[in-house]
XYZ file of C-alpha atoms in Angstrom:
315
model
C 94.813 106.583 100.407
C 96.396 109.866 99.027
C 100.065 109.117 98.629
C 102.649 111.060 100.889
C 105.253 112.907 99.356
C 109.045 111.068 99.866
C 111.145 113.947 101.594
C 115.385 112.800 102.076
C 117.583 115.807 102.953
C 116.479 118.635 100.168
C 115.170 116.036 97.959
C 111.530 115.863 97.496
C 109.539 112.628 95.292
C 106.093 113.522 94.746
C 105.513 110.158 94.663
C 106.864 107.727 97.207
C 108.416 105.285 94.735
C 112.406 104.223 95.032
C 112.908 102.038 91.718
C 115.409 99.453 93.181
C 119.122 99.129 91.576
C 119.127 95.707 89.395
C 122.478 94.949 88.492
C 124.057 93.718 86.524
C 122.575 96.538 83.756
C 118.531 96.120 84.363
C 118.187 99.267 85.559
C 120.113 101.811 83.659
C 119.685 105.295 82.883
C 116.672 104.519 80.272
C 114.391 103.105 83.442
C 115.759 105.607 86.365
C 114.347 108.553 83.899
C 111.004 107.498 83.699
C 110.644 106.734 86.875
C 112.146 109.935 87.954
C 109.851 111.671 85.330
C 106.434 110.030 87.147
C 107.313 112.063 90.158
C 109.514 109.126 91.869
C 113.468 108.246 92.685
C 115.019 106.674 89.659
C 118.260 103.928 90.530
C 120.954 103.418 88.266
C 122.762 99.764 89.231
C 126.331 100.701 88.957
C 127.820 97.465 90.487
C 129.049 95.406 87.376
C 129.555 98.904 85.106
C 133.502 100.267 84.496
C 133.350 103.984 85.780
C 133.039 105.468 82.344
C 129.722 103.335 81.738
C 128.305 104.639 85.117
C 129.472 108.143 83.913
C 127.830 107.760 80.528
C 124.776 106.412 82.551
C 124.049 109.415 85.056
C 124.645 111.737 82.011
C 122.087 110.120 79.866
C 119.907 110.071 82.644
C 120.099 113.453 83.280
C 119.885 114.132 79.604
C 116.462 112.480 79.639
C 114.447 113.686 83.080
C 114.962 116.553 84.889
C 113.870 114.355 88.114
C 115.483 112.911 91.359
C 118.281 110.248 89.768
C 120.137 107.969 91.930
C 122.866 105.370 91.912
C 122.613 101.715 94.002
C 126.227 99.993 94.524
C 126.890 97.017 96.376
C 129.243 97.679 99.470
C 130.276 93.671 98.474
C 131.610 95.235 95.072
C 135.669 95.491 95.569
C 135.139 99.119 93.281
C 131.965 100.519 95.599
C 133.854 103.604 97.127
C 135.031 104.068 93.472
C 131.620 104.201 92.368
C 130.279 106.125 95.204
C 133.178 108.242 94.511
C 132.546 108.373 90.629
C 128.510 109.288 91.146
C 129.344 112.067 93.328
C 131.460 113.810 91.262
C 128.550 113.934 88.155
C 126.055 115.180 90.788
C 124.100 112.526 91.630
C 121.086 113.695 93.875
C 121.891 110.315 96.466
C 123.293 107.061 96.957
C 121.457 104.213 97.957
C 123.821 101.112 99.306
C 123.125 97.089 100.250
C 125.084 93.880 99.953
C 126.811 95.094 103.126
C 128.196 98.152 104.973
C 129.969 100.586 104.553
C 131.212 103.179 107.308
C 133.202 105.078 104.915
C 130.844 106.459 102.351
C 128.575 108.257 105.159
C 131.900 110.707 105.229
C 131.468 110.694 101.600
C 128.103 112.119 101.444
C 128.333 114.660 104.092
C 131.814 115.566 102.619
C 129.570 116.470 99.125
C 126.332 117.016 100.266
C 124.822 113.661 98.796
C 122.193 111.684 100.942
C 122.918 108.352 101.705
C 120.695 105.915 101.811
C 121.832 102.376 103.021
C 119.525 99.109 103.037
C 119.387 97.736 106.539
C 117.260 94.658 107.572
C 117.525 95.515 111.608
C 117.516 98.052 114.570
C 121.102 97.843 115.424
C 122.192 98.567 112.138
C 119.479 101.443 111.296
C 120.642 102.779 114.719
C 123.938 103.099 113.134
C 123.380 104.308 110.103
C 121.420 107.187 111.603
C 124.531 107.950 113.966
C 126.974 107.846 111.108
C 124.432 110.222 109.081
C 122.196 108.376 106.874
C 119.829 110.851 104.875
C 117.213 108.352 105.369
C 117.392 104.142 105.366
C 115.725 101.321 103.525
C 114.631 98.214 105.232
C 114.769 95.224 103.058
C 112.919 92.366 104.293
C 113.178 88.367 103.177
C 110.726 89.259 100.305
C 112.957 90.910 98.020
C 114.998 89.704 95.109
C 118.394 89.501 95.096
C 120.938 89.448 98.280
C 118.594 89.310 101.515
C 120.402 90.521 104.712
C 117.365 88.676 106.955
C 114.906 85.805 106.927
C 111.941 87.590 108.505
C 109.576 89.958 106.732
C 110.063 93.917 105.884
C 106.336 94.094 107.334
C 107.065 92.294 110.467
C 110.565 94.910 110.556
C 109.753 97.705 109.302
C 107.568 99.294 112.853
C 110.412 98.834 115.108
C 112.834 100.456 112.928
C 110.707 103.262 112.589
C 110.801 103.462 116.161
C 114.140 103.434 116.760
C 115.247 106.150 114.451
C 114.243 109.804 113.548
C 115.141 109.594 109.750
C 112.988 108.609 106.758
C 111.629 104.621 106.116
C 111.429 103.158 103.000
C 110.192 99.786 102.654
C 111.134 97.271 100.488
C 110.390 93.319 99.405
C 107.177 92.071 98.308
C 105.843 95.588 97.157
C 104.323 95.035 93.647
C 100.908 97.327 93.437
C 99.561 100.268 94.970
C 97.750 97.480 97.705
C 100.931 97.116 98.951
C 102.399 100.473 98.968
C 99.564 101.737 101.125
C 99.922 98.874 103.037
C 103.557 99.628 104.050
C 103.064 103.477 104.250
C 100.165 102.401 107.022
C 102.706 100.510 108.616
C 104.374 103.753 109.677
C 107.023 103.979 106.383
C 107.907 107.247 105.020
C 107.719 105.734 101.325
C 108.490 101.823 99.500
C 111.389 100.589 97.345
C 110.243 98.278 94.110
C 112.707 96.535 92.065
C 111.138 93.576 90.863
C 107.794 95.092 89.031
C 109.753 97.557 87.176
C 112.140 94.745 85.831
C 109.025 94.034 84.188
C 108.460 97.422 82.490
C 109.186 98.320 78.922
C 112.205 100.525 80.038
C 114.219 97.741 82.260
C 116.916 96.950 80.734
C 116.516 93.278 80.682
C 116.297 91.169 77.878
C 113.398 90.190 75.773
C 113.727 86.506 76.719
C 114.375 87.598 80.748
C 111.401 89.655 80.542
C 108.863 86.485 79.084
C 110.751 84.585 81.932
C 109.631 87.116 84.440
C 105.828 86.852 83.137
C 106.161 82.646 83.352
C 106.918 82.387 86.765
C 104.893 80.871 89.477
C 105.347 81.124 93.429
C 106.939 77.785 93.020
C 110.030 78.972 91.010
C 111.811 81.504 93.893
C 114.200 79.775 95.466
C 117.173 80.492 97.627
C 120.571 80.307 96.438
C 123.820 80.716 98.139
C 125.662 83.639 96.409
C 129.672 83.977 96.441
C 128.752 87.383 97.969
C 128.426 85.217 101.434
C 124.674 86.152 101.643
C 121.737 84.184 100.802
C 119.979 85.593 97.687
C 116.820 85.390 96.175
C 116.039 83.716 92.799
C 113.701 82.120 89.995
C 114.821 78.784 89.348
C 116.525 77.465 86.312
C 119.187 74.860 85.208
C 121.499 77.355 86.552
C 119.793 78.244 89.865
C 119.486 74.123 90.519
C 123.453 73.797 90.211
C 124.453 76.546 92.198
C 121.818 74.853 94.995
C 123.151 71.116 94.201
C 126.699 72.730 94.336
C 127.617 71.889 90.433
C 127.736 75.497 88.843
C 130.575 75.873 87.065
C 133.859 77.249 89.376
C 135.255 80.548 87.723
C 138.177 79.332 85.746
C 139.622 83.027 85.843
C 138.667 85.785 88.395
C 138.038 89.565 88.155
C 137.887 89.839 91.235
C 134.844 92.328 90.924
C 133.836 91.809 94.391
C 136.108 91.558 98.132
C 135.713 88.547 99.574
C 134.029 85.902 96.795
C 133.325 82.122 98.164
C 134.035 81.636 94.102
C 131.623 79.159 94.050
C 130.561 80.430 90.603
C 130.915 83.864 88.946
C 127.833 86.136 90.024
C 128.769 89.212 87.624
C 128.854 86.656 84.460
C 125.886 84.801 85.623
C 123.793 88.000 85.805
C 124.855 88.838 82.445
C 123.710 86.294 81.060
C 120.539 86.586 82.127
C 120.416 90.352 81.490
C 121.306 89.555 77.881
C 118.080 86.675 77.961
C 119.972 83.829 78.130
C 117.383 82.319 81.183
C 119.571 78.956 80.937
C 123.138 79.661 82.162
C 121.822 82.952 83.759
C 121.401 83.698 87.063
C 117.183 85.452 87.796
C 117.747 87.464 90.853
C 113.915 88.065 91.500
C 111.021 89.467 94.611
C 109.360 86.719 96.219
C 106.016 88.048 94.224
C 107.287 87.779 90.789
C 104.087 85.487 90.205
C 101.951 88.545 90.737
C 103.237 90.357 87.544
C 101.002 89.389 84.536
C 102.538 91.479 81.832
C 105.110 94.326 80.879
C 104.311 97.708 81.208
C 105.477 101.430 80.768
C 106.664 102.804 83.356
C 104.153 105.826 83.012
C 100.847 103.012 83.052
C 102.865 101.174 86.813
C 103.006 104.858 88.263
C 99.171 105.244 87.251
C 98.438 102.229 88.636
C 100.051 102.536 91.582
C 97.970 105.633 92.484
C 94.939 104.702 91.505
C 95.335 101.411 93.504
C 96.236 103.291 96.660
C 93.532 105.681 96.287
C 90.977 102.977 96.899
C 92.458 101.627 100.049
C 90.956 103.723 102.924
């Protein structure tokens, strides 16, 4: 299969590849450049940065690619519209939202001309989104790492979606190789969102040690775990994933309150830190439900060849 082009708004990705947000700091400006540079949408994670380290961010990546660089914020973060309101204002070519919903940055966009792009997991709420003025949506399906909005899978969602609405589809969970990106453009999407396989590249941000983690894990290791966010969330398990399941991670002694409603069960920004930094103990491994597929670390130049090579020999 000869992959589509990615068309939201006036934005055009030669390739259809959205490199998911990883907060807290695994995708920064470093990763969103290459990707942008192989032709596809690059993510900064802003949730978890101050608004001068998202600033700094979106100018280095612009200082490195001259391609299509977004920002992903989590509508559960207490300083989203800040963020939203922060990325705008450098020229950031979109805005791609999950953790939640947010009514108020559609306004946002159309007030500056910036697509947004929020991650939905049903029809009712890509309905919405497309009524409010989404530029295009993703729908995120139990597969993917991090918070999960829905239990079934983006392959089972994503056809009635694209039904129901007359905007671009981008799928994303489970999509690790150019197999499964033809496999979800031939399910009627417009173009896929990966997060978890380019945690694994050279540029991520993530540690070393996180990185070796990734490569270790087997199907066994994803679990669930319940995040203070008040959504289920996806996860490699470690010491610190089995106490946040058995209930025993440590309770935040003092609060930032980073995010707006927290079940402060145990501090999520600190926790994914941690494991940012390497520290694959104490930290908390938001991960796809695939992780087991990735057998090393690569450039993000080698996944993008990959990936279209791969496609190119499905029929």
């Amino acid at each position: 299969m000869r992959l589509p082009e990615l068309r939201i708004g006036s934005l055009i990705a030669k390739v259809p590849v959205i490199q998911g947000g990883m907060a807290v700091r695994i995708s920064t400006a470093p990763l969103a450049a290459a990707v942008a540079s192989e032709g596809g949408i690059g993510l900064i994670a802003a949730s978890g940065m101050t608004l001068d380290e998202l600033r700094h961010e979106i100018r280095l990546a612009r200082h490195l690619t001259k391609g299509i660089i977004g920002i992903n914020a989590m509508v559960a973060a207490r300083q989203f519209a800040n963020l939203v309101k922060t990325a705008i204002e450098e020229g950031i070519d979109l805005v791609v939202a999950g953790a939640g919903f947010s009514r108020d940055m559609f306004q946002m966009g159309k007030d500056s001309g910036t697509p947004i792009v929020p991650i939905v997991s049903s029809v009712k709420l890509a309905k919405i989104s497309e009524t409010l003025g989404a530029s295009a949506i993703v729908v995120e399906g139990k597969e993917a790492g991090g918070h999960l909005g829905t239990d079934q899978s983006m392959r089972d969602l994503l056809p009635g979606i694209k039904k129901a609405v007359n905007i671009p589809v981008i799928g994303a969970g489970g999509v690790i190789n150019g197999r499964d990106v033809a496999e979800v453009i031939k399910l009627g999407a417009d173009g896929v969102q990966m997060g978890t396989r380019f945690a694994a590249s050279e540029e991520s941000n993530a540690g070393p040690a996180l990185k070796e983690f990734y490569l270790k894990s087997k199907p066994e290791d994803v679990v669930i775990i319940k995040s203070p966010v008040g959504l289920p969330g996806r996860a490699i398990n470690n010491p610190f994933a089995a106490k946040t399941i058995e209930g025993t991670a440590p309770v935040p002694q003092t609060c930032d309150a980073c995010l707006k409603h927290c079940a402060k069960n145990f501090c999520i920004i600190k926790a994914l830190i941690r494991a940012q930094q390497g520290d694959v103990e104490t930290g908390l491994v938001f991960t796809g439900e695939y992780i087991h597929k990735i057998k090393e670390i690569l450039p993000v130049k080698e996944i993008f060849a990959r990936l279209v090579k791969e496609a190119k020999e499905i029929e």
